[in-house]
XYZ file of C-alpha atoms in Angstrom:
689
model
C -14.275 14.913 4.252
C -12.750 15.803 7.566
C -9.639 17.860 8.116
C -6.652 16.578 10.039
C -3.775 18.257 11.816
C -0.686 16.202 12.641
C 1.348 16.706 15.789
C 3.821 14.688 17.866
C 2.069 12.105 20.022
C 4.234 13.261 22.923
C 2.045 16.383 23.011
C -1.183 14.483 23.720
C -0.405 10.963 25.017
C 1.108 9.784 28.276
C 4.588 8.273 28.047
C 3.337 4.863 29.201
C 0.975 4.737 26.211
C 3.487 5.965 23.617
C 6.008 3.340 24.735
C 3.583 0.609 23.640
C 2.858 2.191 20.242
C 6.222 1.435 18.569
C 9.727 0.246 19.279
C 10.891 3.670 18.048
C 8.417 6.151 19.573
C 9.439 8.855 17.087
C 7.616 6.872 14.366
C 4.230 7.178 16.132
C 2.032 9.947 14.659
C -1.140 11.554 16.003
C -3.731 13.648 14.181
C -7.155 15.088 14.883
C -9.998 14.480 12.438
C -13.484 16.004 12.298
C -14.699 13.399 9.765
C -17.871 15.320 8.997
C -19.214 15.314 12.545
C -19.327 17.804 15.373
C -16.659 15.856 17.238
C -12.915 15.551 16.783
C -11.271 12.141 16.865
C -7.691 11.397 17.802
C -6.063 9.156 15.199
C -2.944 7.314 16.376
C -0.785 5.654 13.744
C 1.355 2.920 15.293
C 4.924 2.185 14.270
C 6.865 -1.051 13.899
C 7.252 -3.076 17.060
C 4.008 -1.894 18.687
C 2.914 -3.993 21.677
C -0.359 -2.305 22.675
C -3.292 -4.743 22.662
C -7.087 -4.525 22.937
C -9.285 -6.374 25.393
C -10.004 -9.898 24.178
C -10.435 -13.377 25.579
C -6.696 -13.910 25.957
C -5.752 -10.421 27.218
C -7.194 -7.894 29.662
C -6.579 -4.962 27.316
C -4.322 -1.877 27.425
C -5.458 1.707 27.983
C -4.931 4.839 25.900
C -3.957 7.448 28.489
C -3.968 11.154 27.684
C -1.180 13.444 28.777
C -2.097 15.581 31.789
C -3.000 19.239 31.156
C -2.344 18.939 27.426
C -5.679 19.055 25.539
C -7.931 22.132 25.708
C -10.178 24.026 23.327
C -8.601 26.162 20.610
C -8.985 29.317 22.689
C -7.267 27.652 25.674
C -10.203 28.717 27.879
C -11.512 25.253 28.813
C -10.454 22.763 31.440
C -7.855 20.264 30.250
C -9.064 16.871 29.088
C -7.744 14.006 31.195
C -8.317 10.283 31.603
C -7.929 7.054 29.697
C -9.946 4.575 27.692
C -9.505 0.847 27.356
C -8.817 -0.491 23.895
C -11.432 -2.894 22.558
C -11.214 -5.211 19.588
C -12.519 -3.671 16.317
C -16.019 -4.519 15.085
C -14.456 -6.013 11.966
C -10.953 -7.072 13.010
C -8.416 -7.796 10.321
C -7.891 -11.494 9.645
C -4.680 -13.045 8.354
C -4.305 -14.404 4.849
C -2.206 -17.558 5.110
C 0.165 -18.198 2.198
C 2.455 -21.226 2.122
C 5.094 -20.954 -0.584
C 6.630 -24.346 -1.446
C 6.969 -26.733 -4.388
C 4.249 -29.230 -5.267
C 6.805 -31.902 -6.165
C 10.461 -32.582 -5.370
C 13.100 -35.052 -6.444
C 14.460 -37.880 -4.362
C 17.501 -35.895 -3.193
C 15.896 -32.465 -2.829
C 15.444 -30.623 0.425
C 12.102 -28.890 0.994
C 11.742 -25.209 1.907
C 8.409 -24.017 3.331
C 7.969 -20.234 3.411
C 5.090 -18.342 5.028
C 6.698 -14.973 4.234
C 3.932 -13.892 1.838
C 1.251 -14.258 4.523
C -0.413 -10.991 5.536
C -2.931 -9.604 8.000
C -0.717 -8.855 10.973
C -0.795 -5.086 10.565
C 2.687 -3.917 11.432
C 3.194 -6.853 13.787
C 4.573 -10.305 13.182
C 2.213 -13.204 12.711
C 2.675 -16.474 14.593
C 2.878 -19.697 12.604
C 2.157 -23.371 13.188
C 2.912 -26.170 10.738
C 1.536 -29.706 10.459
C 2.263 -32.564 8.056
C 0.168 -35.617 7.168
C 0.615 -38.493 4.726
C -1.263 -41.683 3.867
C 1.747 -43.481 2.391
C 4.863 -41.888 3.889
C 6.589 -41.560 7.251
C 6.152 -38.143 8.891
C 7.869 -38.631 12.262
C 11.252 -37.172 11.276
C 9.651 -34.177 9.568
C 7.345 -33.503 12.538
C 10.311 -33.479 14.926
C 12.317 -31.198 12.646
C 9.430 -28.729 12.281
C 9.060 -28.593 16.070
C 12.777 -27.900 16.518
C 12.771 -25.084 13.963
C 9.581 -23.436 15.234
C 9.779 -23.639 19.032
C 7.989 -20.338 19.683
C 5.776 -20.051 16.587
C 7.844 -17.250 15.044
C 9.546 -19.100 12.171
C 8.523 -17.876 8.734
C 10.658 -20.579 7.092
C 10.993 -24.316 7.630
C 13.734 -26.394 5.993
C 13.450 -30.170 5.708
C 16.450 -32.175 4.534
C 15.878 -34.746 1.785
C 16.062 -37.750 4.095
C 13.165 -36.527 6.256
C 10.614 -37.473 3.558
C 10.096 -40.813 1.791
C 10.372 -41.210 -1.967
C 7.146 -42.101 -3.780
C 4.975 -40.584 -1.037
C 2.539 -37.682 -1.004
C 2.522 -35.253 1.923
C 0.061 -32.513 2.868
C 1.556 -29.522 4.686
C -0.801 -27.170 6.544
C 0.262 -23.779 7.863
C -1.886 -21.680 10.205
C -1.125 -17.984 10.617
C -2.460 -16.081 13.649
C -2.337 -12.336 14.274
C -2.198 -10.370 17.521
C -6.016 -10.164 17.588
C -6.221 -13.967 17.866
C -7.625 -14.210 14.338
C -6.221 -17.009 12.203
C -6.418 -18.669 8.817
C -4.935 -21.844 7.354
C -3.759 -23.080 3.992
C -2.559 -26.466 2.753
C -0.184 -27.572 0.000
C 0.220 -31.116 -1.299
C 3.750 -32.270 -2.123
C 4.822 -35.407 -3.994
C 8.295 -36.801 -3.270
C 9.620 -38.502 -6.411
C 11.738 -41.651 -6.441
C 14.211 -40.016 -8.844
C 15.917 -36.678 -9.372
C 13.835 -33.926 -10.958
C 14.247 -30.165 -11.286
C 12.119 -28.042 -8.983
C 9.971 -25.006 -9.653
C 7.884 -22.861 -7.317
C 5.723 -19.878 -8.213
C 6.459 -17.151 -5.674
C 3.609 -15.926 -3.520
C 0.109 -17.335 -3.022
C -1.292 -20.069 -5.258
C -4.416 -17.949 -5.795
C -4.537 -14.174 -6.139
C -7.024 -11.466 -7.046
C -6.197 -8.643 -9.464
C -7.940 -5.761 -11.206
C -8.241 -5.703 -15.008
C -6.097 -2.540 -15.024
C -3.244 -4.224 -13.140
C 0.006 -5.295 -14.731
C 0.285 -8.847 -13.405
C 3.834 -10.068 -12.737
C 4.294 -13.724 -11.770
C 7.704 -14.939 -10.648
C 8.894 -18.529 -10.446
C 12.079 -20.009 -9.020
C 13.618 -23.105 -10.622
C 16.242 -25.326 -9.102
C 18.518 -28.070 -10.380
C 18.263 -31.666 -9.111
C 20.625 -31.776 -6.152
C 23.384 -34.051 -4.884
C 22.232 -37.220 -6.634
C 24.903 -36.796 -9.277
C 27.805 -34.445 -9.853
C 26.652 -33.563 -13.363
C 23.152 -32.764 -12.227
C 24.504 -30.300 -9.698
C 26.783 -28.624 -12.206
C 24.379 -27.879 -15.064
C 23.447 -24.458 -13.743
C 22.439 -23.058 -17.142
C 20.348 -25.951 -18.452
C 16.932 -25.145 -16.935
C 14.190 -24.259 -19.426
C 10.892 -22.581 -18.521
C 7.579 -22.794 -20.357
C 4.391 -21.002 -19.306
C 1.034 -22.331 -20.502
C -2.607 -21.618 -19.807
C -4.673 -24.310 -18.082
C -8.040 -22.563 -17.777
C -9.849 -19.293 -18.455
C -10.507 -17.211 -21.574
C -7.778 -17.869 -24.116
C -4.769 -15.570 -23.734
C -2.637 -14.304 -26.603
C 0.878 -15.121 -25.370
C 2.421 -13.016 -28.134
C 1.318 -9.953 -26.114
C 2.683 -11.364 -22.856
C 6.325 -11.029 -21.838
C 8.334 -13.975 -20.517
C 6.628 -17.072 -21.923
C 9.941 -18.982 -21.777
C 11.531 -17.258 -18.774
C 11.139 -17.557 -14.975
C 8.964 -14.431 -14.806
C 5.753 -13.754 -16.715
C 4.372 -10.238 -17.178
C 0.775 -9.767 -18.327
C -0.033 -6.241 -19.606
C -2.847 -4.186 -18.117
C -6.375 -4.766 -19.442
C -5.389 -8.181 -20.828
C -7.370 -10.193 -18.270
C -11.170 -9.967 -18.293
C -13.051 -9.258 -15.104
C -15.290 -11.976 -13.733
C -13.042 -14.827 -14.872
C -10.454 -17.058 -13.240
C -7.255 -17.822 -15.146
C -5.054 -20.795 -14.250
C -1.465 -20.596 -15.495
C 1.230 -23.226 -15.239
C 5.010 -23.019 -15.463
C 6.998 -26.119 -16.384
C 10.723 -26.430 -15.768
C 12.864 -28.989 -17.582
C 16.524 -29.840 -17.322
C 18.377 -31.047 -20.386
C 21.103 -32.870 -18.461
C 21.115 -36.533 -19.384
C 21.346 -37.685 -15.755
C 17.963 -36.086 -15.056
C 16.376 -38.117 -17.825
C 14.732 -35.035 -19.327
C 12.269 -34.954 -16.439
C 10.320 -31.861 -15.474
C 8.180 -30.376 -12.748
C 5.512 -27.687 -12.770
C 3.553 -25.351 -10.565
C 0.296 -23.462 -11.104
C -1.272 -20.195 -10.025
C -4.919 -19.123 -10.170
C -5.656 -15.473 -11.018
C -9.126 -14.169 -10.157
C -9.987 -10.941 -11.975
C -12.242 -8.644 -9.965
C -13.728 -5.253 -10.898
C -11.584 -2.265 -9.936
C -12.751 0.769 -7.986
C -14.105 3.788 -9.800
C -12.709 7.180 -8.842
C -15.130 9.924 -7.794
C -12.803 12.103 -5.681
C -13.605 15.732 -6.555
C -15.841 14.435 -9.345
C -18.281 17.314 -8.731
C -15.510 19.888 -8.696
C -14.460 22.280 -5.970
C -16.548 23.854 -3.212
C -17.355 27.289 -4.572
C -19.390 30.479 -4.641
C -21.854 30.687 -7.523
C -23.504 33.618 -9.261
C -27.146 33.478 -8.182
C -28.213 35.378 -11.290
C -26.908 32.602 -13.534
C -27.815 28.942 -13.975
C -25.643 26.572 -11.917
C -24.466 23.596 -13.934
C -23.362 20.640 -11.788
C -21.302 18.096 -13.707
C -19.937 14.760 -12.510
C -16.575 13.663 -13.927
C -15.797 10.162 -12.588
C -13.021 7.960 -13.950
C -12.604 4.224 -14.385
C -9.439 2.220 -15.002
C -11.492 -0.683 -16.380
C -12.041 -0.798 -20.128
C -15.793 -1.421 -20.186
C -18.547 -0.130 -22.445
C -21.223 0.109 -19.767
C -22.793 3.551 -19.278
C -22.392 5.578 -16.111
C -25.376 5.966 -13.778
C -26.006 9.109 -11.732
C -28.346 9.708 -8.784
C -28.351 13.405 -7.828
C -29.537 14.900 -4.565
C -29.604 18.134 -2.616
C -28.863 16.752 0.840
C -29.619 19.970 2.709
C -28.682 23.573 3.285
C -26.866 25.452 6.042
C -27.396 29.052 7.099
C -24.079 30.780 6.349
C -21.215 30.950 3.865
C -18.609 28.355 2.842
C -16.372 29.162 5.801
C -19.106 28.630 8.385
C -20.733 25.558 6.779
C -18.108 22.832 6.867
C -19.602 19.732 8.451
C -22.208 17.356 7.052
C -24.146 17.592 10.313
C -24.747 21.325 9.665
C -26.787 20.701 6.518
C -29.988 19.749 8.338
C -32.502 22.114 6.758
C -34.452 21.097 3.661
C -33.146 22.646 0.459
C -36.505 24.381 -0.015
C -36.785 23.806 -3.761
C -40.091 23.652 -5.637
C -41.427 20.354 -6.955
C -40.349 21.274 -10.481
C -36.763 21.870 -9.397
C -36.728 18.703 -7.283
C -37.567 16.723 -10.419
C -34.298 17.905 -11.973
C -32.413 15.754 -9.466
C -34.195 12.629 -10.694
C -32.379 12.781 -14.036
C -29.831 10.028 -14.700
C -27.415 12.397 -16.384
C -23.803 13.506 -16.003
C -24.957 17.130 -15.638
C -27.938 18.863 -14.104
C -28.790 22.565 -14.243
C -30.176 24.519 -11.294
C -32.041 27.551 -12.665
C -30.927 31.058 -11.789
C -32.514 32.370 -8.602
C -33.547 28.946 -7.313
C -31.161 29.073 -4.353
C -31.400 31.514 -1.452
C -28.415 33.864 -0.920
C -28.171 33.318 2.839
C -27.517 29.564 2.533
C -24.781 27.171 1.512
C -26.113 24.023 -0.203
C -24.738 20.499 -0.146
C -25.225 18.713 -3.475
C -24.272 15.061 -3.939
C -24.255 12.425 -6.633
C -24.169 8.635 -6.260
C -22.150 7.447 -9.252
C -22.094 3.822 -10.352
C -21.089 1.673 -13.287
C -21.446 -1.986 -14.146
C -20.339 -4.404 -12.862
C -21.755 -2.776 -9.727
C -20.160 -3.530 -6.365
C -19.330 -1.601 -3.198
C -16.274 -0.088 -4.894
C -18.150 0.766 -8.103
C -21.033 2.712 -6.516
C -19.566 5.740 -4.737
C -20.734 9.235 -3.799
C -19.145 12.650 -4.060
C -20.456 15.965 -2.768
C -19.874 19.676 -3.265
C -20.769 22.748 -1.193
C -22.055 25.783 -3.125
C -23.055 29.175 -1.727
C -24.956 31.928 -3.564
C -23.950 35.251 -1.959
C -25.723 38.479 -2.846
C -24.120 40.590 -5.530
C -22.320 39.714 -8.721
C -20.082 36.669 -8.348
C -17.236 35.474 -10.539
C -17.677 31.779 -11.397
C -14.498 29.992 -10.294
C -13.345 26.421 -10.847
C -10.127 24.628 -9.862
C -8.595 21.780 -11.840
C -5.444 19.830 -11.056
C -2.847 17.616 -12.610
C -2.724 13.934 -11.742
C -5.052 11.530 -9.959
C -5.893 13.214 -6.678
C -6.743 9.929 -5.000
C -3.096 8.971 -5.308
C -0.938 12.016 -4.521
C 2.303 11.136 -2.755
C 4.725 13.219 -0.693
C 7.306 13.215 -3.471
C 4.857 14.242 -6.228
C 4.775 17.689 -7.763
C 1.297 19.136 -8.327
C -0.159 21.922 -10.418
C -3.523 23.596 -9.797
C -5.336 25.837 -12.248
C -7.924 28.426 -11.280
C -10.318 29.476 -14.057
C -13.068 32.109 -14.177
C -15.914 31.629 -16.620
C -17.770 34.930 -16.836
C -15.151 37.709 -16.613
C -12.269 38.295 -19.005
C -10.151 40.531 -16.778
C -9.545 39.189 -13.259
C -6.909 38.829 -10.548
C -6.062 35.632 -8.680
C -4.984 34.949 -5.100
C -4.217 31.480 -3.750
C -4.339 30.558 -0.063
C -4.407 27.464 2.155
C -7.527 27.049 4.247
C -6.554 23.739 5.909
C -3.210 21.960 6.226
C 0.024 21.996 8.173
C 0.876 25.418 6.672
C -1.884 28.024 6.536
C -0.031 31.339 6.086
C 0.543 33.142 2.803
C 4.273 33.102 3.487
C 4.110 29.342 3.969
C 2.248 28.850 0.695
C 4.779 31.004 -1.190
C 7.499 28.737 0.156
C 5.662 25.668 -1.225
C 5.350 26.831 -4.841
C 7.972 26.372 -7.527
C 9.888 29.290 -8.944
C 8.590 30.319 -12.383
C 10.772 32.768 -14.321
C 12.639 33.553 -11.111
C 9.512 34.372 -9.085
C 7.477 32.450 -6.518
C 3.916 33.658 -7.046
C 0.495 32.883 -5.564
C -1.243 35.533 -7.690
C -1.316 33.749 -11.063
C -4.026 31.451 -12.380
C -1.747 28.415 -12.047
C 0.457 27.437 -9.118
C 3.011 24.630 -9.115
C 3.704 22.933 -5.798
C 7.223 21.613 -5.375
C 7.857 17.875 -5.156
C 8.397 16.739 -1.579
C 6.720 19.792 -0.041
C 3.450 18.110 1.000
C 3.195 15.986 4.140
C 2.023 12.368 4.124
C -1.198 11.567 5.996
C -2.202 15.237 5.816
C -5.346 16.880 4.422
C -5.033 20.150 2.502
C -7.695 22.583 1.338
C -6.472 25.154 -1.194
C -8.558 28.226 -2.029
C -8.459 30.433 -5.115
C -10.072 33.859 -4.832
C -10.825 35.690 -8.074
C -11.663 39.400 -8.305
C -12.901 41.397 -11.257
C -10.101 43.631 -12.494
C -9.738 46.733 -14.573
C -8.741 46.292 -18.200
C -5.049 46.154 -17.318
C -5.717 42.826 -15.575
C -3.561 43.636 -12.539
C -5.681 45.991 -10.434
C -8.839 44.907 -8.590
C -11.867 46.834 -9.828
C -13.442 48.878 -7.055
C -16.885 47.442 -6.288
C -16.318 44.675 -8.823
C -17.398 41.063 -8.686
C -15.516 38.366 -6.816
C -15.688 34.639 -6.256
C -13.763 31.733 -4.806
C -13.381 27.983 -4.988
C -11.723 25.371 -2.777
C -9.990 22.080 -3.484
C -9.427 19.195 -1.062
C -6.333 16.981 -1.347
C -5.189 14.064 0.831
C -1.526 13.049 0.720
C -0.951 9.308 0.566
C 1.152 7.584 3.229
C 4.005 5.294 2.084
C 4.105 1.659 3.260
C 5.043 1.328 6.916
C 5.748 -1.009 9.804
C 7.831 -3.661 8.082
C 11.262 -5.212 8.367
C 13.572 -7.617 6.520
C 14.983 -11.093 6.976
C 18.042 -12.511 5.207
C 19.080 -16.147 4.851
C 22.231 -17.497 3.223
C 22.304 -20.385 0.761
C 25.250 -21.994 -1.005
C 26.592 -21.122 -4.433
C 28.406 -24.447 -4.506
C 25.476 -26.823 -4.521
C 23.065 -24.438 -6.227
C 20.603 -23.520 -3.540
C 21.486 -26.006 -0.809
C 22.273 -24.492 2.598
C 25.737 -25.269 3.958
C 27.459 -24.662 7.280
C 28.870 -21.166 7.731
C 32.250 -22.524 8.799
C 32.077 -25.467 6.421
C 32.203 -28.078 9.171
C 29.780 -27.746 12.089
C 26.216 -26.708 12.822
C 26.441 -23.274 14.489
C 23.662 -21.885 16.706
C 25.213 -18.794 18.282
C 21.870 -17.182 19.229
C 20.638 -20.459 20.803
C 17.211 -20.324 19.180
C 17.304 -23.966 18.174
C 17.776 -23.165 14.484
C 21.089 -23.512 12.695
C 22.299 -19.991 11.951
C 22.941 -20.469 8.270
C 19.208 -21.173 7.979
C 17.735 -18.317 9.981
C 20.402 -15.710 9.190
C 20.695 -14.771 12.827
C 24.365 -15.298 13.683
C 24.698 -11.530 14.097
C 27.700 -10.462 16.168
C 29.097 -6.951 16.548
C 30.870 -7.383 13.240
C 27.741 -8.488 11.394
C 26.685 -11.666 9.642
C 29.881 -13.330 8.412
C 29.595 -16.095 5.857
C 31.412 -17.750 2.982
C 28.180 -17.712 0.998
C 27.233 -15.291 -1.743
C 23.668 -16.417 -2.531
C 20.938 -15.087 -0.233
C 17.188 -15.244 0.186
C 15.857 -11.818 1.160
C 12.348 -11.293 2.532
C 10.444 -8.074 3.257
C 8.023 -8.784 6.098
C 5.139 -6.982 7.769
C 4.711 -4.002 5.418
C 1.225 -2.461 5.376
C -0.447 0.266 3.342
C -3.908 1.488 2.361
C -3.205 1.065 -1.350
C -2.300 -2.530 -2.189
C -0.850 -4.620 -3.742
C 2.681 -3.741 -2.666
C 5.788 -4.222 -4.802
C 9.464 -4.505 -3.892
C 12.940 -3.667 -5.214
C 15.824 -5.261 -3.306
C 19.083 -3.304 -3.184
C 22.578 -3.502 -1.701
C 25.475 -1.177 -0.957
C 29.166 -2.050 -0.589
C 31.849 -0.466 1.562
C 35.538 -1.067 2.229
C 36.189 -3.672 4.921
C 36.487 -1.109 7.685
C 34.952 -0.998 11.165
C 34.125 2.668 10.552
C 32.071 1.990 7.432
C 29.024 4.291 7.349
C 27.069 2.626 4.587
C 24.401 2.859 3.458
C 24.022 6.544 4.316
C 27.214 7.557 2.491
C 27.136 5.004 -0.331
C 25.254 4.590 -3.551
C 23.292 1.394 -3.988
C 22.963 -1.296 -6.638
C 19.805 -3.185 -7.552
C 19.959 -6.812 -6.445
C 16.463 -7.753 -7.639
C 14.408 -5.381 -9.787
C 10.806 -4.370 -9.060
C 8.587 -7.384 -8.417
C 5.304 -8.246 -6.708
C 6.764 -10.954 -4.473
C 8.129 -9.943 -1.073
C 10.807 -12.649 -1.290
C 13.747 -12.864 -3.675
C 17.000 -14.752 -4.198
C 20.082 -12.683 -5.015
C 23.840 -13.110 -5.458
C 25.793 -10.540 -3.463
C 29.442 -9.551 -3.941
C 32.390 -10.182 -1.638
C 33.079 -7.592 1.046
C 31.003 -5.630 3.534
C 27.505 -5.491 2.110
C 24.431 -3.667 3.376
C 21.103 -4.975 2.070
C 17.915 -2.927 1.758
C 14.523 -2.844 0.106
C 12.305 -0.220 -1.504
C 8.642 -0.968 -0.739
C 6.032 0.659 -3.005
C 2.275 0.853 -2.670
C -0.169 0.835 -5.587
C 0.348 4.594 -6.014
C 4.150 4.160 -5.900
C 4.587 5.932 -2.588
C 7.839 4.428 -1.360
C 9.615 3.502 1.852
C 13.205 2.303 2.069
C 14.456 -0.058 4.764
C 18.023 -1.212 5.421
C 18.912 -4.447 7.198
C 20.296 -3.501 10.612
C 23.629 -5.333 10.243
C 26.152 -5.672 7.423
C 26.911 -8.970 5.757
C 30.651 -9.704 5.811
C 30.988 -11.896 2.756
C 34.211 -13.810 2.071
C 34.861 -15.579 -1.225
C 34.034 -19.266 -1.551
C 37.224 -21.293 -1.861
C 36.797 -23.320 -5.042
C 40.381 -24.593 -5.160
């Protein structure tokens, strides 16, 4: 893989370009990558609020402009690179995934909430939304007008329709189309039946169809709601909802091993679902109140189980020097999170050789010369085996060789047939065989993770060790010493094992660590004069946390159990003049914050992106005294409002006072970002007298 070096974008990009890369230009990062070619590429990671656009049918296209007199060769002896290049649309542009979260049936007196918050595919930018409604047996005119008033500019993630906008006994089809900044769009439709009587409501959060890996823990959340406003008793039975999850289709599940069969949230343990199958689950909500007549409603979700990716990162071990006088054993050690009995398949190859040592042979493009092996040795690479043995003396000492292995396992797909490679040199003289092993899954190392690396020598009992960094944002010995943990009061890079401190590695950064081993005298501390030596290298990439997102908060009433009410209890307020009543869009933000009598809120995390999906969310809040000088959340501890869940939307009750609301966003590897809503909520108690 290529090596990267991060630096501020202000060092390489013109100000006019950086200004379009994020609302906060300090969040834009730049790095250079060789990516196994003879050329270096500038990688620009955009931040939230980016406005830069490529050339497409609806836009002329922005330019990436380099900073004047900023980029030269490493020796600073070349002319400076200048100029600009117009952005073009990617060959395979990202497309949105439209998700419309809403109930499939409602009671006569129930309002309808449409949420597109779980839609994705906008990168770090907001999607635009359009909504349509059709019906063969109900009037749609009032609903159409209300949708238009709530979504005047296509930016509304949520649409609220009061009960009297839809006719009882009618079926309506709602269609939502999501479009991203690349003019790519997708649509989804949900059918809703409006009952002629009061019924409880239930909605499964998120998309109605999702794809998971067999190794995933699958959490499904539903939200139930009482029948509303048709009768006083129906609105007051807040503890009488019952939930029942059942299976509609798919291989039979053992619900005794599944958590939450009679609760709003269902949790299916890892390796419970079988790949290649679709499971349909249903949740039914009943209310025991007599005025509801024991009626119920239900919602379903389809779970498609797809094969998960195998892991081959560093499967062939570290780049290393080998003893030419000994056989070289190459062993592949892949891993698989799927519990399958299929055998592994291996296709070995010597891709080429490069004149020089490990330091001078770095790029794939350098390995152009044939490996020069005899026919008998070439046949060794045809073996479908986890290990192959290259006989002693087969490799020439003046070359570094690039060996690779295509590793696959049923059920074969693009993510279950992957290659790994290793560079091995065979210098003249006696060489110590060195290998590096590590703790943890190196595909998923995060900034906050601690890491241990072990250097082992196979053919000498008495040796010395020296660790160094060949590539990374710190390459000095002093810098490496500062990265390792203290063991028995000493920071050492001369032992066989080093422990890197948590939080010391930089996200979106490549590191190459080297261990050099020298033959030692019997005391084990002094390098033997003229003795053997050897080295090995290990590549690590540090995972980026989720980025680019924001939050939205909407207030709902605690009085009528989920029904929005006016902030001042009397009139429809629209302070920001966006055509949407402020208690619905949560936007009546003045200098003092969002002031409301309400204590029940819908919180949504929007626009978060990451390489390792799916994402998960924990919603939090922090309280402060009612003071204009309150410095929360930076000086306050936080409480969990809604524990870790897969849905990016949650409903939470918040306490009276000045409340800051935030969210932890986690990727599949549990790299985390925290985001705080920009304004406090000033919550006053509801007067129940």
